[in-house]
């Protein structure tokens, strides 16, 4: 924000509303708050006298409402302003660290669309000696101090590295440092969450803090079009917001004068406006809800749904399978899940739309499906037709495939009603009535907010109270406060609840309309009132970016001011007097990935360590939610020393199913696949605990990013072109009446491997995923020529391979499955080995053994009579290797043999030569006969005799 904008903000805050004070540092997101930090104090109000600070801290000017504070020793310091009059201003207890983290990474990004890469320029800066542009993250190049600092650390061996969280990729600088900066090139991808880390190098006993940031494909905001008109909420209403679940920096906020969109956490923004004449003035200022999706921005206006995209502003209705009016709510996903398993559906929904009697799901490309009506819910819940049942609200749960619907139930409907809750799984299409009922007054409007947890846990809020539902609805009640029995309005000058912010760490912030805030944490049942941070005359709302919370202030003149909020410091200060302590000292869940896909034969081992005071009896709880697919193996280790107990728990999740020779292979696979959410937490918890319960997902099934390749094939070893070739009919499996004209597609098959006809070939199969090479495949696999050629064989026989009875072959399997195409006749679903007397018949064991693996030395051998082009497909045959149907294609060109000529051609040539010979012979005969006849009666000595007589 510009200096002029900050001045406008401060003048606004100082002239209106309550008196309050706050603090800030030069470090972004209060990442460094130590004895080295300069803490800026700021008082808003007219009664300020001076600052009261402990002796270990000093202020630059104690009589100035705006001054600087420095603390020479670490610890909790009591800071408060002294004001004129009898009232005391609230005090804060600031926790100042003695940290060796002094420096931070700075980055800027340049997008290259021609090759879909992003070049990240990185340097090091000191927040206490940085340029203002660096502090506001608007610098295009490092300042002089940052150049010197970066070069100094580079000479000591410092170098940045970028790590991605989803694919676990690592990127290094492309070249040596230039002008005090490093450059790292990364591909544009959905792997958005990244982290910059450096080497463990210190300069003057100071290290660099790791930087967590979000970087994905460039996300564009809708452009501001000239002549378009503002769209907003009703005059005097509170702010509304929404953001992408996986890219929180891409957000939208609706105020009562404009709508604003950002792709960088409101460092910059655009105004969203609509074409004239599409909405009346009243409709343009009647937005009751807004949601941000890939298709565009959804607006709910007077019971009708609209979408604003890059192409048009459109009203949605019956053409899109939606009601024309009567829509009472819309919601989108709140939690980011990138790896999950879909069994029965191809995609999951991105938005829920509901009326009083119907629920719709919205998918990409503006596809909408009605999934439920209250009439069907009556039958599911077995509710009497005399009772009134309506839909009040809906929300996505913490599970990536589930959503919840809140139902109003009443009979007389005069004073009280009951709130019921049902959960719907999009994949199984099952509705489950939860063991939950809440009695509220008839005019209550309940809003559900599901927490980030494995088992269903949520809070419900009305205008005045928060209701909690923990541990899959087994622990419910009203959130308590020190006074007023949990009525937050009475503790907030009769204001009502405006906004609830929940993050992945279990923090829950409740903001009232007058900006008074309360805090509690997941699995806790009481809230604490936080210090005033924002004036009651300012409209604000919580947003998040890269895991950090910030407040967005919007003023009547259209000024926007994003302000970082020190949540950790404020909670520590608010709970300091209560002496509330976390029941454990440390909690270390060592979980490799938050979202894991387990294939056949794989297991996941995690370890959790908790340190707690001796004799408090704490333990580690593991909770699973979903189908019972996994078995567990647990090991626990205890250590006790110096009055503290350390408990380490190692848990291995695995599946112990055998898929070989089963009656219905595909049905057993389907039964043993699905999504299981797991949660690890300590047995006791409090608001002051820094670590939230650890949640991770285990998807048992096919990882669609896996694929196999045949080693030794390179697409760059040949010219990329397509061609046709002829396969002799006698070489084909079905022996057709005509030769086959086949097309070689370079794009499909890649470059063929050229082999001499005497050279045998043993395929080596390798398994890959999006992150790269995984392993060499050692299990059984089969190959077949995709055009139907069978003029090749194998060097191993069944007897040589150790078979005890006749093994499966392509001939036997195609005869057994004549109704199936060649590629489906033989596979893991019907594979039976030949190494047991109990299966199969003895048969002829001198036949070629057509199953290959890495170690059986079975090779493909080629005919000695002709050359040719072979396009093979390979399939993993072992039924216990993978849930995925792993196949690959490779091509081999055989050369080196002089092909034998065609018999008809040879005969034709010989006949032609014989005819030619006899023709020449006959012509020669007549030619010499003519010469003979010419000179037969004319002696050649006649002239000489005449001369002699003369």
mmCIF file of C-alpha atoms in Angstrom, residues 410-710:
data_model
loop_
_atom_site.group_PDB
_atom_site.id
_atom_site.type_symbol
_atom_site.label_atom_id
_atom_site.label_comp_id
_atom_site.label_asym_id
_atom_site.label_seq_id
_atom_site.Cartn_x
_atom_site.Cartn_y
_atom_site.Cartn_z
ATOM 1 C CA UNK A 410 -40.596 -29.229 13.288
ATOM 2 C CA UNK A 411 -44.238 -30.225 13.751
ATOM 3 C CA UNK A 412 -46.031 -27.137 15.058
ATOM 4 C CA UNK A 413 -43.214 -24.790 13.965
ATOM 5 C CA UNK A 414 -44.215 -22.016 16.386
ATOM 6 C CA UNK A 415 -41.382 -21.695 18.892
ATOM 7 C CA UNK A 416 -38.708 -24.388 18.495
ATOM 8 C CA UNK A 417 -37.304 -26.583 15.766
ATOM 9 C CA UNK A 418 -34.705 -29.321 15.493
ATOM 10 C CA UNK A 419 -31.636 -29.281 13.306
ATOM 11 C CA UNK A 420 -30.692 -32.643 11.791
ATOM 12 C CA UNK A 421 -27.581 -33.404 9.775
ATOM 13 C CA UNK A 422 -27.049 -35.883 6.936
ATOM 14 C CA UNK A 423 -23.777 -36.591 5.126
ATOM 15 C CA UNK A 424 -23.595 -37.524 1.445
ATOM 16 C CA UNK A 425 -20.658 -39.306 -0.215
ATOM 17 C CA UNK A 426 -20.334 -38.304 -3.872
ATOM 18 C CA UNK A 427 -18.519 -41.492 -4.857
ATOM 19 C CA UNK A 428 -20.731 -44.082 -3.161
ATOM 20 C CA UNK A 429 -23.862 -41.882 -3.491
ATOM 21 C CA UNK A 430 -24.880 -42.846 0.046
ATOM 22 C CA UNK A 431 -26.787 -40.608 2.472
ATOM 23 C CA UNK A 432 -26.046 -41.211 6.160
ATOM 24 C CA UNK A 433 -28.109 -39.688 8.952
ATOM 25 C CA UNK A 434 -25.774 -38.604 11.757
ATOM 26 C CA UNK A 435 -26.537 -39.089 15.432
ATOM 27 C CA UNK A 436 -27.006 -35.368 15.979
ATOM 28 C CA UNK A 437 -29.921 -33.093 16.822
ATOM 29 C CA UNK A 438 -29.865 -29.456 17.931
ATOM 30 C CA UNK A 439 -32.843 -27.658 19.434
ATOM 31 C CA UNK A 440 -32.988 -23.980 18.468
ATOM 32 C CA UNK A 441 -35.600 -21.286 18.203
ATOM 33 C CA UNK A 442 -37.713 -21.220 15.078
ATOM 34 C CA UNK A 443 -36.028 -18.078 13.692
ATOM 35 C CA UNK A 444 -32.463 -19.336 14.186
ATOM 36 C CA UNK A 445 -30.264 -19.631 11.134
ATOM 37 C CA UNK A 446 -27.432 -22.105 11.705
ATOM 38 C CA UNK A 447 -24.229 -22.051 9.638
ATOM 39 C CA UNK A 448 -21.998 -25.172 9.676
ATOM 40 C CA UNK A 449 -18.222 -24.971 9.343
ATOM 41 C CA UNK A 450 -16.377 -28.275 9.167
ATOM 42 C CA UNK A 451 -12.900 -28.454 10.658
ATOM 43 C CA UNK A 452 -9.826 -29.893 8.986
ATOM 44 C CA UNK A 453 -9.960 -33.349 10.536
ATOM 45 C CA UNK A 454 -10.211 -36.990 9.528
ATOM 46 C CA UNK A 455 -13.421 -37.806 11.351
ATOM 47 C CA UNK A 456 -16.371 -35.408 10.966
ATOM 48 C CA UNK A 457 -15.894 -32.458 13.321
ATOM 49 C CA UNK A 458 -17.597 -29.116 12.929
ATOM 50 C CA UNK A 459 -18.755 -25.974 14.609
ATOM 51 C CA UNK A 460 -22.198 -24.446 14.141
ATOM 52 C CA UNK A 461 -22.826 -20.760 14.558
ATOM 53 C CA UNK A 462 -25.846 -18.551 14.839
ATOM 54 C CA UNK A 463 -25.762 -14.827 15.514
ATOM 55 C CA UNK A 464 -24.677 -15.136 19.142
ATOM 56 C CA UNK A 465 -23.207 -18.569 19.943
ATOM 57 C CA UNK A 466 -20.864 -21.263 18.674
ATOM 58 C CA UNK A 467 -21.832 -24.924 18.996
ATOM 59 C CA UNK A 468 -19.108 -27.561 18.750
ATOM 60 C CA UNK A 469 -19.422 -31.149 17.509
ATOM 61 C CA UNK A 470 -16.245 -33.146 18.064
ATOM 62 C CA UNK A 471 -15.219 -36.780 17.622
ATOM 63 C CA UNK A 472 -17.820 -37.771 15.024
ATOM 64 C CA UNK A 473 -20.733 -36.130 16.912
ATOM 65 C CA UNK A 474 -19.985 -37.926 20.203
ATOM 66 C CA UNK A 475 -18.881 -34.746 21.989
ATOM 67 C CA UNK A 476 -21.231 -31.770 21.498
ATOM 68 C CA UNK A 477 -22.099 -28.598 23.370
ATOM 69 C CA UNK A 478 -21.971 -24.808 23.433
ATOM 70 C CA UNK A 479 -18.614 -23.068 23.282
ATOM 71 C CA UNK A 480 -18.061 -21.518 26.702
ATOM 72 C CA UNK A 481 -16.607 -18.165 27.727
ATOM 73 C CA UNK A 482 -15.429 -16.952 31.164
ATOM 74 C CA UNK A 483 -18.723 -15.096 31.560
ATOM 75 C CA UNK A 484 -22.144 -14.908 29.872
ATOM 76 C CA UNK A 485 -22.348 -18.703 29.313
ATOM 77 C CA UNK A 486 -20.968 -18.642 25.811
ATOM 78 C CA UNK A 487 -23.032 -15.710 24.531
ATOM 79 C CA UNK A 488 -20.436 -13.908 22.438
ATOM 80 C CA UNK A 489 -22.763 -11.004 21.689
ATOM 81 C CA UNK A 490 -22.963 -9.994 25.358
ATOM 82 C CA UNK A 491 -19.171 -9.892 25.474
ATOM 83 C CA UNK A 492 -19.063 -7.786 22.300
ATOM 84 C CA UNK A 493 -21.340 -4.861 23.083
ATOM 85 C CA UNK A 494 -24.324 -6.757 21.594
ATOM 86 C CA UNK A 495 -22.645 -7.244 18.228
ATOM 87 C CA UNK A 496 -23.344 -10.433 16.258
ATOM 88 C CA UNK A 497 -21.040 -12.982 14.666
ATOM 89 C CA UNK A 498 -19.794 -11.935 11.249
ATOM 90 C CA UNK A 499 -16.926 -14.161 10.163
ATOM 91 C CA UNK A 500 -15.302 -17.412 11.344
ATOM 92 C CA UNK A 501 -11.804 -18.233 10.152
ATOM 93 C CA UNK A 502 -10.459 -21.814 10.419
ATOM 94 C CA UNK A 503 -7.014 -22.903 9.256
ATOM 95 C CA UNK A 504 -5.158 -26.183 8.768
ATOM 96 C CA UNK A 505 -3.476 -25.858 12.172
ATOM 97 C CA UNK A 506 -6.707 -26.059 14.151
ATOM 98 C CA UNK A 507 -6.915 -22.331 14.899
ATOM 99 C CA UNK A 508 -10.446 -20.897 14.958
ATOM 100 C CA UNK A 509 -11.049 -17.145 14.970
ATOM 101 C CA UNK A 510 -14.509 -15.671 15.496
ATOM 102 C CA UNK A 511 -14.923 -12.065 14.386
ATOM 103 C CA UNK A 512 -17.927 -10.045 15.420
ATOM 104 C CA UNK A 513 -19.383 -7.320 13.237
ATOM 105 C CA UNK A 514 -17.754 -4.669 15.444
ATOM 106 C CA UNK A 515 -14.347 -6.408 14.982
ATOM 107 C CA UNK A 516 -14.112 -7.881 18.488
ATOM 108 C CA UNK A 517 -12.489 -11.294 18.134
ATOM 109 C CA UNK A 518 -12.535 -14.589 20.029
ATOM 110 C CA UNK A 519 -10.197 -17.529 19.702
ATOM 111 C CA UNK A 520 -10.322 -21.232 20.384
ATOM 112 C CA UNK A 521 -8.746 -24.349 18.954
ATOM 113 C CA UNK A 522 -9.948 -27.658 17.619
ATOM 114 C CA UNK A 523 -11.020 -30.085 20.370
ATOM 115 C CA UNK A 524 -11.259 -27.268 22.937
ATOM 116 C CA UNK A 525 -14.571 -26.187 24.463
ATOM 117 C CA UNK A 526 -13.948 -22.633 25.623
ATOM 118 C CA UNK A 527 -12.937 -19.433 23.877
ATOM 119 C CA UNK A 528 -10.761 -16.535 24.907
ATOM 120 C CA UNK A 529 -11.380 -12.920 23.961
ATOM 121 C CA UNK A 530 -8.497 -11.402 22.022
ATOM 122 C CA UNK A 531 -7.155 -7.886 22.282
ATOM 123 C CA UNK A 532 -8.715 -5.237 20.086
ATOM 124 C CA UNK A 533 -6.903 -4.967 16.791
ATOM 125 C CA UNK A 534 -9.257 -3.155 14.419
ATOM 126 C CA UNK A 535 -11.515 -0.194 15.051
ATOM 127 C CA UNK A 536 -15.250 -0.902 15.210
ATOM 128 C CA UNK A 537 -15.863 1.634 12.422
ATOM 129 C CA UNK A 538 -13.783 -0.362 9.916
ATOM 130 C CA UNK A 539 -15.199 -3.138 7.799
ATOM 131 C CA UNK A 540 -12.815 -6.070 7.719
ATOM 132 C CA UNK A 541 -12.703 -9.786 7.033
ATOM 133 C CA UNK A 542 -10.216 -12.601 7.558
ATOM 134 C CA UNK A 543 -8.370 -14.093 4.587
ATOM 135 C CA UNK A 544 -5.374 -16.372 4.323
ATOM 136 C CA UNK A 545 -2.263 -16.630 2.211
ATOM 137 C CA UNK A 546 0.467 -19.292 2.346
ATOM 138 C CA UNK A 547 -0.800 -20.528 5.683
ATOM 139 C CA UNK A 548 -0.881 -17.061 7.259
ATOM 140 C CA UNK A 549 -3.948 -15.118 8.323
ATOM 141 C CA UNK A 550 -4.466 -11.488 7.428
ATOM 142 C CA UNK A 551 -7.223 -8.920 7.781
ATOM 143 C CA UNK A 552 -8.582 -7.103 4.765
ATOM 144 C CA UNK A 553 -9.961 -3.629 5.494
ATOM 145 C CA UNK A 554 -12.239 -1.937 2.969
ATOM 146 C CA UNK A 555 -13.312 1.672 3.461
ATOM 147 C CA UNK A 556 -16.274 3.590 2.096
ATOM 148 C CA UNK A 557 -14.093 5.406 -0.434
ATOM 149 C CA UNK A 558 -13.020 2.096 -1.994
ATOM 150 C CA UNK A 559 -9.595 1.969 -0.318
ATOM 151 C CA UNK A 560 -8.339 -1.557 0.371
ATOM 152 C CA UNK A 561 -5.749 -2.298 3.023
ATOM 153 C CA UNK A 562 -4.527 -5.870 3.685
ATOM 154 C CA UNK A 563 -2.984 -6.134 7.147
ATOM 155 C CA UNK A 564 -1.043 -9.066 8.533
ATOM 156 C CA UNK A 565 -2.364 -10.365 11.833
ATOM 157 C CA UNK A 566 0.020 -11.830 14.477
ATOM 158 C CA UNK A 567 -2.258 -14.660 15.558
ATOM 159 C CA UNK A 568 0.345 -16.606 17.532
ATOM 160 C CA UNK A 569 1.537 -13.547 19.468
ATOM 161 C CA UNK A 570 -2.006 -12.363 20.200
ATOM 162 C CA UNK A 571 -3.067 -15.772 21.504
ATOM 163 C CA UNK A 572 0.022 -16.001 23.701
ATOM 164 C CA UNK A 573 -0.758 -12.566 25.130
ATOM 165 C CA UNK A 574 -4.457 -13.257 25.690
ATOM 166 C CA UNK A 575 -3.838 -16.557 27.485
ATOM 167 C CA UNK A 576 -0.820 -15.424 29.528
ATOM 168 C CA UNK A 577 -2.747 -14.276 32.590
ATOM 169 C CA UNK A 578 -4.879 -17.392 32.671
ATOM 170 C CA UNK A 579 -1.672 -19.437 33.067
ATOM 171 C CA UNK A 580 -3.110 -21.987 30.676
ATOM 172 C CA UNK A 581 -0.441 -24.418 29.617
ATOM 173 C CA UNK A 582 -0.260 -27.057 26.966
ATOM 174 C CA UNK A 583 -0.377 -30.493 28.631
ATOM 175 C CA UNK A 584 2.552 -31.724 26.520
ATOM 176 C CA UNK A 585 5.963 -30.249 25.834
ATOM 177 C CA UNK A 586 6.372 -31.408 22.253
ATOM 178 C CA UNK A 587 4.424 -33.386 19.674
ATOM 179 C CA UNK A 588 6.282 -34.577 16.568
ATOM 180 C CA UNK A 589 4.228 -36.419 13.937
ATOM 181 C CA UNK A 590 6.601 -37.721 11.273
ATOM 182 C CA UNK A 591 4.325 -38.260 8.283
ATOM 183 C CA UNK A 592 6.015 -38.297 4.848
ATOM 184 C CA UNK A 593 3.022 -36.990 2.878
ATOM 185 C CA UNK A 594 -0.309 -35.480 3.818
ATOM 186 C CA UNK A 595 -1.941 -37.411 0.981
ATOM 187 C CA UNK A 596 -0.639 -40.865 0.048
ATOM 188 C CA UNK A 597 -1.785 -43.464 -2.481
ATOM 189 C CA UNK A 598 -1.051 -47.074 -1.513
ATOM 190 C CA UNK A 599 -0.829 -49.666 -4.254
ATOM 191 C CA UNK A 600 -0.793 -53.433 -3.851
ATOM 192 C CA UNK A 601 2.049 -54.649 -1.687
ATOM 193 C CA UNK A 602 2.870 -51.173 -0.401
ATOM 194 C CA UNK A 603 2.730 -49.971 3.181
ATOM 195 C CA UNK A 604 2.929 -46.646 4.960
ATOM 196 C CA UNK A 605 4.908 -46.272 8.173
ATOM 197 C CA UNK A 606 4.617 -43.166 10.298
ATOM 198 C CA UNK A 607 6.105 -42.345 13.652
ATOM 199 C CA UNK A 608 4.821 -39.960 16.305
ATOM 200 C CA UNK A 609 6.656 -38.746 19.371
ATOM 201 C CA UNK A 610 5.190 -36.924 22.329
ATOM 202 C CA UNK A 611 7.083 -35.426 25.267
ATOM 203 C CA UNK A 612 5.119 -34.638 28.418
ATOM 204 C CA UNK A 613 5.640 -34.223 32.184
ATOM 205 C CA UNK A 614 6.011 -37.479 34.029
ATOM 206 C CA UNK A 615 2.944 -39.042 35.686
ATOM 207 C CA UNK A 616 0.404 -37.140 33.566
ATOM 208 C CA UNK A 617 -0.577 -40.271 31.648
ATOM 209 C CA UNK A 618 -0.733 -38.866 28.136
ATOM 210 C CA UNK A 619 -0.919 -41.104 25.103
ATOM 211 C CA UNK A 620 -1.232 -40.930 21.326
ATOM 212 C CA UNK A 621 -4.588 -41.498 19.640
ATOM 213 C CA UNK A 622 -4.897 -42.752 16.057
ATOM 214 C CA UNK A 623 -8.323 -42.342 14.463
ATOM 215 C CA UNK A 624 -9.408 -43.671 11.064
ATOM 216 C CA UNK A 625 -12.443 -42.642 9.039
ATOM 217 C CA UNK A 626 -13.655 -44.493 5.988
ATOM 218 C CA UNK A 627 -13.956 -48.098 4.793
ATOM 219 C CA UNK A 628 -12.032 -50.773 6.701
ATOM 220 C CA UNK A 629 -9.338 -51.433 4.139
ATOM 221 C CA UNK A 630 -6.113 -51.335 6.135
ATOM 222 C CA UNK A 631 -4.467 -53.346 8.833
ATOM 223 C CA UNK A 632 -2.226 -51.769 11.446
ATOM 224 C CA UNK A 633 0.980 -52.812 13.138
ATOM 225 C CA UNK A 634 2.045 -50.707 16.106
ATOM 226 C CA UNK A 635 5.271 -50.417 18.088
ATOM 227 C CA UNK A 636 5.580 -48.208 21.185
ATOM 228 C CA UNK A 637 8.798 -47.092 22.848
ATOM 229 C CA UNK A 638 9.045 -45.302 26.212
ATOM 230 C CA UNK A 639 11.791 -43.194 27.741
ATOM 231 C CA UNK A 640 11.772 -41.321 31.045
ATOM 232 C CA UNK A 641 14.411 -38.809 32.109
ATOM 233 C CA UNK A 642 14.591 -35.705 34.306
ATOM 234 C CA UNK A 643 10.876 -35.732 35.085
ATOM 235 C CA UNK A 644 9.739 -35.983 31.469
ATOM 236 C CA UNK A 645 8.394 -38.934 29.556
ATOM 237 C CA UNK A 646 9.001 -39.483 25.869
ATOM 238 C CA UNK A 647 6.655 -41.829 24.079
ATOM 239 C CA UNK A 648 7.284 -42.845 20.470
ATOM 240 C CA UNK A 649 4.685 -44.706 18.485
ATOM 241 C CA UNK A 650 5.384 -46.248 15.079
ATOM 242 C CA UNK A 651 2.356 -47.302 13.043
ATOM 243 C CA UNK A 652 2.466 -49.261 9.798
ATOM 244 C CA UNK A 653 -0.617 -49.309 7.584
ATOM 245 C CA UNK A 654 -0.776 -52.136 5.067
ATOM 246 C CA UNK A 655 -3.144 -54.395 3.147
ATOM 247 C CA UNK A 656 -2.874 -58.163 3.273
ATOM 248 C CA UNK A 657 -5.028 -59.368 0.379
ATOM 249 C CA UNK A 658 -4.146 -62.022 -2.211
ATOM 250 C CA UNK A 659 -5.625 -61.418 -5.671
ATOM 251 C CA UNK A 660 -4.212 -64.478 -7.410
ATOM 252 C CA UNK A 661 -6.633 -67.090 -8.797
ATOM 253 C CA UNK A 662 -9.713 -65.521 -7.187
ATOM 254 C CA UNK A 663 -13.229 -66.004 -8.529
ATOM 255 C CA UNK A 664 -13.909 -62.328 -9.278
ATOM 256 C CA UNK A 665 -10.697 -60.334 -9.501
ATOM 257 C CA UNK A 666 -12.299 -56.988 -10.320
ATOM 258 C CA UNK A 667 -14.922 -57.255 -7.578
ATOM 259 C CA UNK A 668 -12.258 -58.026 -4.971
ATOM 260 C CA UNK A 669 -10.225 -55.069 -6.184
ATOM 261 C CA UNK A 670 -13.237 -52.798 -5.876
ATOM 262 C CA UNK A 671 -13.925 -54.010 -2.342
ATOM 263 C CA UNK A 672 -10.354 -53.333 -1.276
ATOM 264 C CA UNK A 673 -9.994 -49.832 -2.715
ATOM 265 C CA UNK A 674 -11.150 -46.548 -1.293
ATOM 266 C CA UNK A 675 -10.128 -43.521 0.719
ATOM 267 C CA UNK A 676 -9.243 -43.675 4.406
ATOM 268 C CA UNK A 677 -8.589 -40.520 6.395
ATOM 269 C CA UNK A 678 -6.326 -40.819 9.422
ATOM 270 C CA UNK A 679 -5.798 -38.457 12.314
ATOM 271 C CA UNK A 680 -3.124 -38.540 14.987
ATOM 272 C CA UNK A 681 -3.550 -36.448 18.102
ATOM 273 C CA UNK A 682 -2.475 -36.346 21.736
ATOM 274 C CA UNK A 683 -4.977 -37.491 24.338
ATOM 275 C CA UNK A 684 -5.191 -33.990 25.840
ATOM 276 C CA UNK A 685 -5.178 -30.591 24.222
ATOM 277 C CA UNK A 686 -5.486 -26.876 24.979
ATOM 278 C CA UNK A 687 -5.611 -23.496 23.212
ATOM 279 C CA UNK A 688 -1.926 -22.854 23.897
ATOM 280 C CA UNK A 689 -0.711 -25.993 22.153
ATOM 281 C CA UNK A 690 1.186 -24.981 18.997
ATOM 282 C CA UNK A 691 0.576 -28.221 17.101
ATOM 283 C CA UNK A 692 -2.814 -29.313 15.809
ATOM 284 C CA UNK A 693 -3.889 -32.928 15.270
ATOM 285 C CA UNK A 694 -2.151 -34.260 12.198
ATOM 286 C CA UNK A 695 -4.504 -35.255 9.372
ATOM 287 C CA UNK A 696 -3.500 -37.308 6.357
ATOM 288 C CA UNK A 697 -5.277 -39.305 3.700
ATOM 289 C CA UNK A 698 -4.503 -42.836 2.536
ATOM 290 C CA UNK A 699 -6.032 -43.681 -0.814
ATOM 291 C CA UNK A 700 -5.875 -47.430 -1.466
ATOM 292 C CA UNK A 701 -6.048 -47.991 -5.186
ATOM 293 C CA UNK A 702 -4.544 -47.022 -8.500
ATOM 294 C CA UNK A 703 -2.207 -44.060 -8.600
ATOM 295 C CA UNK A 704 -3.103 -42.641 -12.008
ATOM 296 C CA UNK A 705 0.279 -40.912 -12.254
ATOM 297 C CA UNK A 706 2.021 -44.305 -12.526
ATOM 298 C CA UNK A 707 3.059 -45.725 -15.871
ATOM 299 C CA UNK A 708 5.525 -48.258 -17.230
ATOM 300 C CA UNK A 709 8.048 -48.000 -20.034
ATOM 301 C CA UNK A 710 10.394 -50.458 -21.715
#
